[in-house]
JSON list of C-alpha atoms and ligand atoms in Angstrom, two decimals:
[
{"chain": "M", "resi": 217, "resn": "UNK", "atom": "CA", "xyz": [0.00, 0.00, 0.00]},
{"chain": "M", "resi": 218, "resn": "UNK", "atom": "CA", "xyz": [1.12, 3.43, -0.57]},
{"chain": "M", "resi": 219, "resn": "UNK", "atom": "CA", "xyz": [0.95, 6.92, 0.12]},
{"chain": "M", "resi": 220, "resn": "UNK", "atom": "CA", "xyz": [-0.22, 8.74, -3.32]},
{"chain": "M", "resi": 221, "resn": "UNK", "atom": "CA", "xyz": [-0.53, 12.39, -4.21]},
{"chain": "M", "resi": 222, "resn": "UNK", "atom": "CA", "xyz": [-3.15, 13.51, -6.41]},
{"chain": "M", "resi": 223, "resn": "UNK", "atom": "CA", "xyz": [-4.34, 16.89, -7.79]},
{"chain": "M", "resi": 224, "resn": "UNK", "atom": "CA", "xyz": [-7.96, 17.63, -7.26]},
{"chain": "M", "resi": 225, "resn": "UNK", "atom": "CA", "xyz": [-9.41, 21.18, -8.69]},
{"chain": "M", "resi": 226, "resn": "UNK", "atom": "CA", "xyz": [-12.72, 22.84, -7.42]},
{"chain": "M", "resi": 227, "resn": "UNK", "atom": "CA", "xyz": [-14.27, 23.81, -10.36]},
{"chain": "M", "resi": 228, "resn": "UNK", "atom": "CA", "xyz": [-16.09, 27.42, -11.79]},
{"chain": "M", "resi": 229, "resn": "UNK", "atom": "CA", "xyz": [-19.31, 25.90, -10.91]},
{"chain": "M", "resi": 230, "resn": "UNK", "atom": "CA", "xyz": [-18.36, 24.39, -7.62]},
{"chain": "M", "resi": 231, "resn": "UNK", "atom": "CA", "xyz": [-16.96, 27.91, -6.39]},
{"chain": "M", "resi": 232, "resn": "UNK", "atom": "CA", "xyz": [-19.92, 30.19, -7.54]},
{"chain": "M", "resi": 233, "resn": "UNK", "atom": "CA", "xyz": [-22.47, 27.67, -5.64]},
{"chain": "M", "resi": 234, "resn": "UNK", "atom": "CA", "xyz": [-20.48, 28.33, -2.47]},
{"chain": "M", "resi": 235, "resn": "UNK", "atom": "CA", "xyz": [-19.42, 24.57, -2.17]},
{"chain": "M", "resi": 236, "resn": "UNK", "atom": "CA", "xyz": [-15.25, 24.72, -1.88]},
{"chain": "M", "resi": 237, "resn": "UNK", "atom": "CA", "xyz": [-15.89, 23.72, 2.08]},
{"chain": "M", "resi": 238, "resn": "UNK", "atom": "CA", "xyz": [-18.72, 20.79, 1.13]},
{"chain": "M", "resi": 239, "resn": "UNK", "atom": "CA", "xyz": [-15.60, 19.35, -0.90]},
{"chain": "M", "resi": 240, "resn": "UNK", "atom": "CA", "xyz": [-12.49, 19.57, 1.28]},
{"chain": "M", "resi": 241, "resn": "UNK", "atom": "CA", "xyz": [-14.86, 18.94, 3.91]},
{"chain": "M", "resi": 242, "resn": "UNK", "atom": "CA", "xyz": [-15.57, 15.30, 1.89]},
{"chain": "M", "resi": 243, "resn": "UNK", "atom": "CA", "xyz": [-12.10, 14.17, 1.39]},
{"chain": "M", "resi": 244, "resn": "UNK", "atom": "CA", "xyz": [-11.10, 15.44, 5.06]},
{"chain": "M", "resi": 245, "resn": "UNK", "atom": "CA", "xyz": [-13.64, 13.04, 6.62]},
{"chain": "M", "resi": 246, "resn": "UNK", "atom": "CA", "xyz": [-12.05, 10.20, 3.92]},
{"chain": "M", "resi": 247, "resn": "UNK", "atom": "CA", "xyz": [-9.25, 10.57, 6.11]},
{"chain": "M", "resi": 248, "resn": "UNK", "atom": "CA", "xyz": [-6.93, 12.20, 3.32]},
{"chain": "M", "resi": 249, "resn": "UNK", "atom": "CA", "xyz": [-4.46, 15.07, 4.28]},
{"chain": "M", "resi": 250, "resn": "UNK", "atom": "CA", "xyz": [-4.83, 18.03, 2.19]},
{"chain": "M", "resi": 251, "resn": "UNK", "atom": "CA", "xyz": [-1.39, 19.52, 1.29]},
{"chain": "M", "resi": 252, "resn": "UNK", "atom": "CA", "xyz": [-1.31, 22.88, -1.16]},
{"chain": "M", "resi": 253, "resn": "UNK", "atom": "CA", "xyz": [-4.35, 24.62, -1.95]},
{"chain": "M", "resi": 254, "resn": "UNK", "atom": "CA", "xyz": [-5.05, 28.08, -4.10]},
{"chain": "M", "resi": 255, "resn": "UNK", "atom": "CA", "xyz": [-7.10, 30.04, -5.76]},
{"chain": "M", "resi": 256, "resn": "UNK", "atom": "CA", "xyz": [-6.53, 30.58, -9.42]},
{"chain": "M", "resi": 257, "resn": "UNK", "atom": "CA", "xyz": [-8.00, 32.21, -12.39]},
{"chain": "M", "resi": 258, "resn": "UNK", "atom": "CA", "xyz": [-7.30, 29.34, -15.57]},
{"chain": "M", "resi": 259, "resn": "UNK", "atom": "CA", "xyz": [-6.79, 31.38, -18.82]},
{"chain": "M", "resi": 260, "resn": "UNK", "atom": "CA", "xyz": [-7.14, 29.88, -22.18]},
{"chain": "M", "resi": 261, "resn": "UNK", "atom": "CA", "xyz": [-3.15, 28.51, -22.65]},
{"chain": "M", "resi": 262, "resn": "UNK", "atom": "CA", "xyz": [-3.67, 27.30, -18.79]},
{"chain": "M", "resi": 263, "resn": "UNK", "atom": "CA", "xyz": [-6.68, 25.13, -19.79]},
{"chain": "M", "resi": 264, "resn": "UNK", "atom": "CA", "xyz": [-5.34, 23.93, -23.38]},
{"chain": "M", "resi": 265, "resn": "UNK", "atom": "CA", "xyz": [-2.08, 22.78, -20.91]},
{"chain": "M", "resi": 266, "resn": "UNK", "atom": "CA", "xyz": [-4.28, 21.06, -18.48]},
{"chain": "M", "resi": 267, "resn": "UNK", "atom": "CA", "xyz": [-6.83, 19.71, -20.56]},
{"chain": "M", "resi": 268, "resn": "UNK", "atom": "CA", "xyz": [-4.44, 18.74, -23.46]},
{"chain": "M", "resi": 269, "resn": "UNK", "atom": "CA", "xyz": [-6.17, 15.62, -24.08]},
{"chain": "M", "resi": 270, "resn": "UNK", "atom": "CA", "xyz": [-9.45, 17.03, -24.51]},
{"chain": "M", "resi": 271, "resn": "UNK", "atom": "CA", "xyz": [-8.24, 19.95, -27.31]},
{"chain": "M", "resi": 272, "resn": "UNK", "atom": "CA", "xyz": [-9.61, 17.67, -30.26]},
{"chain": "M", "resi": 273, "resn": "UNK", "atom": "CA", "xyz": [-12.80, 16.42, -28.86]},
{"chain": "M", "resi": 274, "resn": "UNK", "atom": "CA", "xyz": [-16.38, 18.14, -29.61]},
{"chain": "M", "resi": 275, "resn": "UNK", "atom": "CA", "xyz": [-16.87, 19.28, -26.21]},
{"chain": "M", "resi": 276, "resn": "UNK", "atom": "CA", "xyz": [-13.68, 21.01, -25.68]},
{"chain": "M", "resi": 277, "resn": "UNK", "atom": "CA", "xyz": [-15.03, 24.37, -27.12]},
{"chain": "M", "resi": 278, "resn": "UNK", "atom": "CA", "xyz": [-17.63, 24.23, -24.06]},
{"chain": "M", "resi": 279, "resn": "UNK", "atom": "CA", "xyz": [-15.25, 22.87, -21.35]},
{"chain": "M", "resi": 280, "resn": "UNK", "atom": "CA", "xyz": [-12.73, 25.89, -22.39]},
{"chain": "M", "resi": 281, "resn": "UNK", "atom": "CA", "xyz": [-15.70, 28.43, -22.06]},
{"chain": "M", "resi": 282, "resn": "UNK", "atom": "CA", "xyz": [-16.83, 26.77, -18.59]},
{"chain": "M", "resi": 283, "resn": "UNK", "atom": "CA", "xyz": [-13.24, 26.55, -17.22]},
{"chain": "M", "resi": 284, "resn": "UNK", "atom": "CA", "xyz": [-12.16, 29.85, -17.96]},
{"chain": "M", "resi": 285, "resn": "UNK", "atom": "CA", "xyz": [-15.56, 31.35, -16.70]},
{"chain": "M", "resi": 286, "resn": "UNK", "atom": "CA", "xyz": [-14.68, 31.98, -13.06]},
{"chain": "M", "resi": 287, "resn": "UNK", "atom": "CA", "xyz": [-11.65, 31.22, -10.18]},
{"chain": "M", "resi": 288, "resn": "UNK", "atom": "CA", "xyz": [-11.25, 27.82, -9.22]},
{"chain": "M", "resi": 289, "resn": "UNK", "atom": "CA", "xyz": [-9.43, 26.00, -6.17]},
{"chain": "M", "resi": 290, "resn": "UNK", "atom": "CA", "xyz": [-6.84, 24.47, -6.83]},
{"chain": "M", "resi": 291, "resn": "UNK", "atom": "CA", "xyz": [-5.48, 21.54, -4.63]},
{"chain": "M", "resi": 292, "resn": "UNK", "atom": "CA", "xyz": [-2.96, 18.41, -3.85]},
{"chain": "M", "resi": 293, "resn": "UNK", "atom": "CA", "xyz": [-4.17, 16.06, -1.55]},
{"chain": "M", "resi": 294, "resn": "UNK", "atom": "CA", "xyz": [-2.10, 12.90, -0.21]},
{"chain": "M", "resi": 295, "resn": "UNK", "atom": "CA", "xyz": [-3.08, 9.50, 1.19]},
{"chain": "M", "resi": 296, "resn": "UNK", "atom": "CA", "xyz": [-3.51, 5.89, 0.84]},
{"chain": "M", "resi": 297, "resn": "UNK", "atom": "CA", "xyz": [-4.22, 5.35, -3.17]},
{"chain": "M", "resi": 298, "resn": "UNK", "atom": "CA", "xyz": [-5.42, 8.99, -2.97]},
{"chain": "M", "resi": 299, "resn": "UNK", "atom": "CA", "xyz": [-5.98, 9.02, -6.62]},
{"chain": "M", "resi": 300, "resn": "UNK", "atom": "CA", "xyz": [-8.28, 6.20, -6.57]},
{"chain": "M", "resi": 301, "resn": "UNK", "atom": "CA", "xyz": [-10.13, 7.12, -3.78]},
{"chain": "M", "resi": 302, "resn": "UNK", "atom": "CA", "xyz": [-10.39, 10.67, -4.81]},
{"chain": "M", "resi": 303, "resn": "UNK", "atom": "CA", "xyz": [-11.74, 9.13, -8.39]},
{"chain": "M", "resi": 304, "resn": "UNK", "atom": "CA", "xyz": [-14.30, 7.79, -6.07]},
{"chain": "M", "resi": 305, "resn": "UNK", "atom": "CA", "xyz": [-15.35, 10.41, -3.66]},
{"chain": "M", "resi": 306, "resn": "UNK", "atom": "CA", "xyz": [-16.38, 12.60, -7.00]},
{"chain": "M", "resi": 307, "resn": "UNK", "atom": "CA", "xyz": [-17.83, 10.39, -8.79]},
{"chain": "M", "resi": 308, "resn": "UNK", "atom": "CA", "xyz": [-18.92, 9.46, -12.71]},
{"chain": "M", "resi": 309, "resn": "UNK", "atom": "CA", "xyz": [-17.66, 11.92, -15.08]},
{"chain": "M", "resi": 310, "resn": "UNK", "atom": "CA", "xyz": [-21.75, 12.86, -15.76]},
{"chain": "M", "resi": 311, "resn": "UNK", "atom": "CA", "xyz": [-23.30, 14.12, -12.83]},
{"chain": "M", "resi": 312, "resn": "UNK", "atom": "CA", "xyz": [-26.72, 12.06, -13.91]},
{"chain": "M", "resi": 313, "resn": "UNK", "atom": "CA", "xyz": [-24.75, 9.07, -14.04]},
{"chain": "M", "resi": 314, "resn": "UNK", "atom": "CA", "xyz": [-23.09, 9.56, -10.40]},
{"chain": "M", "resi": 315, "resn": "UNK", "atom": "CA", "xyz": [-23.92, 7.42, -7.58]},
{"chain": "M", "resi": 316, "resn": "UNK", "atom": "CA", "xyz": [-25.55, 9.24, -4.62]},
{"chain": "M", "resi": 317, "resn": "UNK", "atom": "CA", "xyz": [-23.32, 9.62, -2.07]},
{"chain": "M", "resi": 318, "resn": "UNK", "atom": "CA", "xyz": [-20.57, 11.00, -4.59]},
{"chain": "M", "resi": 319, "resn": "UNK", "atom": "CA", "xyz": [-19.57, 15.00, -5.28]},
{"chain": "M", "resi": 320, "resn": "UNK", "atom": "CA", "xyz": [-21.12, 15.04, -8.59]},
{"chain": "M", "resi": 321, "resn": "UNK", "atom": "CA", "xyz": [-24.05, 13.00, -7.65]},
{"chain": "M", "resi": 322, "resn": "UNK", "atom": "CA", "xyz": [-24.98, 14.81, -4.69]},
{"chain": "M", "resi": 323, "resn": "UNK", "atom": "CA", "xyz": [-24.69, 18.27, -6.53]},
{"chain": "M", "resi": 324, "resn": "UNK", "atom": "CA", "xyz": [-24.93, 18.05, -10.36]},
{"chain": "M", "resi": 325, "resn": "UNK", "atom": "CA", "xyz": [-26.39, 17.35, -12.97]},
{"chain": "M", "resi": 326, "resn": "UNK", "atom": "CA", "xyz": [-24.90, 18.41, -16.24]},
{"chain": "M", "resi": 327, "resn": "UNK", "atom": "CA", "xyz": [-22.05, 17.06, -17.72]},
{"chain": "M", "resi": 328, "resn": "UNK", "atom": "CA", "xyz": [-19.74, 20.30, -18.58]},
{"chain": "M", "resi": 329, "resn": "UNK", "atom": "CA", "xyz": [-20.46, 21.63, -14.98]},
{"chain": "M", "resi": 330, "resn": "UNK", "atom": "CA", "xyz": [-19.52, 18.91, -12.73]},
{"chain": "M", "resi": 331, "resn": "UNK", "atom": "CA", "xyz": [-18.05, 20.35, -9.79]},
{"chain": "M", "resi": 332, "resn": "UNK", "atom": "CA", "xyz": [-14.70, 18.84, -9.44]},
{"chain": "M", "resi": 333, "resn": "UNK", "atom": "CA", "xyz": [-11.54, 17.51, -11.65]},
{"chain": "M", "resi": 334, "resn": "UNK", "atom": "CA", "xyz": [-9.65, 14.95, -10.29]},
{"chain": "M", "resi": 335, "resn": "UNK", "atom": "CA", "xyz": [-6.33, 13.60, -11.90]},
{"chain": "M", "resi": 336, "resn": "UNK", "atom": "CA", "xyz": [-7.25, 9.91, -13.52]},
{"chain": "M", "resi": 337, "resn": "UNK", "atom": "CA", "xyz": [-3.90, 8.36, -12.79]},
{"chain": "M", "resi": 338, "resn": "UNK", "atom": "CA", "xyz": [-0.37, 8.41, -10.91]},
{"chain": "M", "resi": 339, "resn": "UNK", "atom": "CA", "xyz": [1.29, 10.19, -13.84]},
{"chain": "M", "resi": 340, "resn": "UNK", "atom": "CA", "xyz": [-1.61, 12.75, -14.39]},
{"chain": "M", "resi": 341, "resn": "UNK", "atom": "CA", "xyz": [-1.09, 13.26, -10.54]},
{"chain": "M", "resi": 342, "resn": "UNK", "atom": "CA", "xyz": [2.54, 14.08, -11.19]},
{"chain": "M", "resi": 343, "resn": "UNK", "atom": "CA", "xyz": [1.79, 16.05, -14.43]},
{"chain": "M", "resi": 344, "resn": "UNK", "atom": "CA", "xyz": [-1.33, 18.33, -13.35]},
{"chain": "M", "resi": 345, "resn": "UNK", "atom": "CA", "xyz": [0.57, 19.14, -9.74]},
{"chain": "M", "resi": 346, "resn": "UNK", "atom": "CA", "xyz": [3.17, 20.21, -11.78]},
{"chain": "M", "resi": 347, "resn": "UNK", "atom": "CA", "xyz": [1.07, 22.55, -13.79]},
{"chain": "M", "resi": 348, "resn": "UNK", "atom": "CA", "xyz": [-0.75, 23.97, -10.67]},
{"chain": "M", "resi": 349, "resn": "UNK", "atom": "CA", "xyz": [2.31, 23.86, -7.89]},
{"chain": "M", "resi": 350, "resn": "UNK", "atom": "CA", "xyz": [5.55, 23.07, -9.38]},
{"chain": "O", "resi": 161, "resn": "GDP", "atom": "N1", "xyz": [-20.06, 18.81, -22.74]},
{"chain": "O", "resi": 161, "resn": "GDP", "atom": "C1", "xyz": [-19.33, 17.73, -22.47]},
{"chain": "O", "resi": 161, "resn": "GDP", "atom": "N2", "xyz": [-18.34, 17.85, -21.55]},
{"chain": "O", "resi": 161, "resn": "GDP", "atom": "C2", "xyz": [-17.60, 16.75, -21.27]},
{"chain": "O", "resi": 161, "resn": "GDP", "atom": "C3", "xyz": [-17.84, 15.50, -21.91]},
{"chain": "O", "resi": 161, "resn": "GDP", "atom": "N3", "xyz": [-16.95, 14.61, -21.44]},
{"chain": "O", "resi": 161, "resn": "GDP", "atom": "C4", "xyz": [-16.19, 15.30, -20.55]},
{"chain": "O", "resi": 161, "resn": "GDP", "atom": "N4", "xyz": [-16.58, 16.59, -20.43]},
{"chain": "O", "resi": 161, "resn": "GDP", "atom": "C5", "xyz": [-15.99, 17.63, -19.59]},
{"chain": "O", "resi": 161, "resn": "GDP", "atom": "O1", "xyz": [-14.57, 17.53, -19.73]},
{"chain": "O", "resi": 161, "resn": "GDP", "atom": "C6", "xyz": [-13.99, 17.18, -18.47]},
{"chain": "O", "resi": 161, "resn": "GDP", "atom": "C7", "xyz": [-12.82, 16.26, -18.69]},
{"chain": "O", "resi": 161, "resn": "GDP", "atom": "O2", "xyz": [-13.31, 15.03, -19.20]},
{"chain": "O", "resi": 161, "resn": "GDP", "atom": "P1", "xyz": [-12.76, 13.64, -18.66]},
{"chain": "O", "resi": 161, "resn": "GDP", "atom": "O3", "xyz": [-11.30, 13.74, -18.37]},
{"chain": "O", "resi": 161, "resn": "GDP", "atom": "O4", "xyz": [-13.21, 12.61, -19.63]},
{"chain": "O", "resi": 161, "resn": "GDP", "atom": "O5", "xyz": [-13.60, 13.41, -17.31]},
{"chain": "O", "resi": 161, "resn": "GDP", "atom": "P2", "xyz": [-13.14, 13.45, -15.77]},
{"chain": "O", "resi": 161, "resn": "GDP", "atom": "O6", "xyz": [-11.74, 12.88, -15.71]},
{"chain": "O", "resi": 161, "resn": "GDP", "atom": "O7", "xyz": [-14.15, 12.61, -15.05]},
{"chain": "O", "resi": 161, "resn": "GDP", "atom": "O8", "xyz": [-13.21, 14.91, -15.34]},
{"chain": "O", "resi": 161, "resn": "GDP", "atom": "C8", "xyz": [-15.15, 16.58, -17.67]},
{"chain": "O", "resi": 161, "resn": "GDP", "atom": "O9", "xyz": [-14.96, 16.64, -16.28]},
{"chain": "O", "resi": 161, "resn": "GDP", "atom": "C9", "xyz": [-16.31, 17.42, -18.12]},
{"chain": "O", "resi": 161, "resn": "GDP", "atom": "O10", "xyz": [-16.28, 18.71, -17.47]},
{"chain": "O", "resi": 161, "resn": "GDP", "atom": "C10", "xyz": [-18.89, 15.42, -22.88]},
{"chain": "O", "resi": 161, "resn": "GDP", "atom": "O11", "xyz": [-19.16, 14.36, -23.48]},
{"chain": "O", "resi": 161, "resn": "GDP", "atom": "N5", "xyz": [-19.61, 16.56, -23.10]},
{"chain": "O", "resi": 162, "resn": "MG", "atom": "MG1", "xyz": [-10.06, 13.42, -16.79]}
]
C-alpha cells in the first residue's frame, strides 16, 4: 500500500455555488491530508495545458468556455491510493450518471459543470501538480 498524491481542482461551478468547504470537507472526513491549496484564475493557454487531451474532442469548445468562466481551487491532496479514492469520492464523469453519495451525484447534474476535476492516474497526478504547484 502506498501513500499517493493527487491533484484535485474545485471547479467554476463548484466555487460560484459556495461549495469549496462541502468538498475539502468530503475528502477530510475520507481521512486524506490536504497539502497545497489556491485560488486561481485558468486562462485559455492554462486550460489547453491542463486539458491537453481534450483539445480535439467536440466538447472542448464548451469545457474551455466553462473553465475559464470563473476562479477555481486548486489543490494536492495525499493519502492511501489517494488518486483512486479521490476518483471515487467525485464520482462518474456525468453528474446524472453519479452514484448518490458521490460529489457530482450529490450536486450536479450536467455534464460540462460537474463540480470537481480529479487527476485519472499516478502520472496525471505528477503532471497536473506540476502545472498547478511546481
Ligand atoms: N459537454 C461535455 N463535456 C464533457 C464531456 N466529457 C467530458 N466533459 C468535460 O470535460 C472534463 C474532462 O473530461 P474527462 O477527463 O473525460 O472526465 P473526468 O476525468 O471525469 O473529469 C469533464 O470533467 C467534463 O467537465 C462530454 O461528453 N460533453
Ligand atoms: Mg479526466
Amino acid at each position: 500500500m502506498a501513500i499517493q498524491n493527487t491533484f484535485i481542482m474545485v471547479k467554476p461551478d463548484g466555487v460560484r455555488r459556495g461549495l469549496v468547504g462541502e468538498v475539502i470537507s468530503r475528502f477530510e472526513r475520507k481521512g486524506l491530508t490536504l497539502e497545497k491549496i489556491r485560488k486561481l484564475d485558468i486562462d485559455e493557454d492554462l486550460a489547453r495545458h491542463h486539458y491537453a487531451e481534450h483539445v480535439e474532442k467536440p466538447f472542448f469548445p464548451d469545457l474551455l468556455e466553462f473553465i475559464t468562466s470563473g476562479p477555481v481551487v486548486a489543490m494536492q491532496w495525499s493519502g492511501e491510493s489517494a488518486v483512486s479514492v479521490c476518483r471515487d469520492l467525485m464520482g462518474a464523469t456525468d453528474p446524472k450518471a453519479a452514484s448518490p453519495g458521490t460529489i457530482r451525484g450529490d450536486f450536479g447534474l450536467e455534464v460540462t459543470e460537474n463540480l470537481v476535476h480529479g487527476s485519472d492516474g499516478i502520472e496525471s497526478a505528477e503532471r497536473e501538480l506540476d502545472i498547478f504547484f511546481g
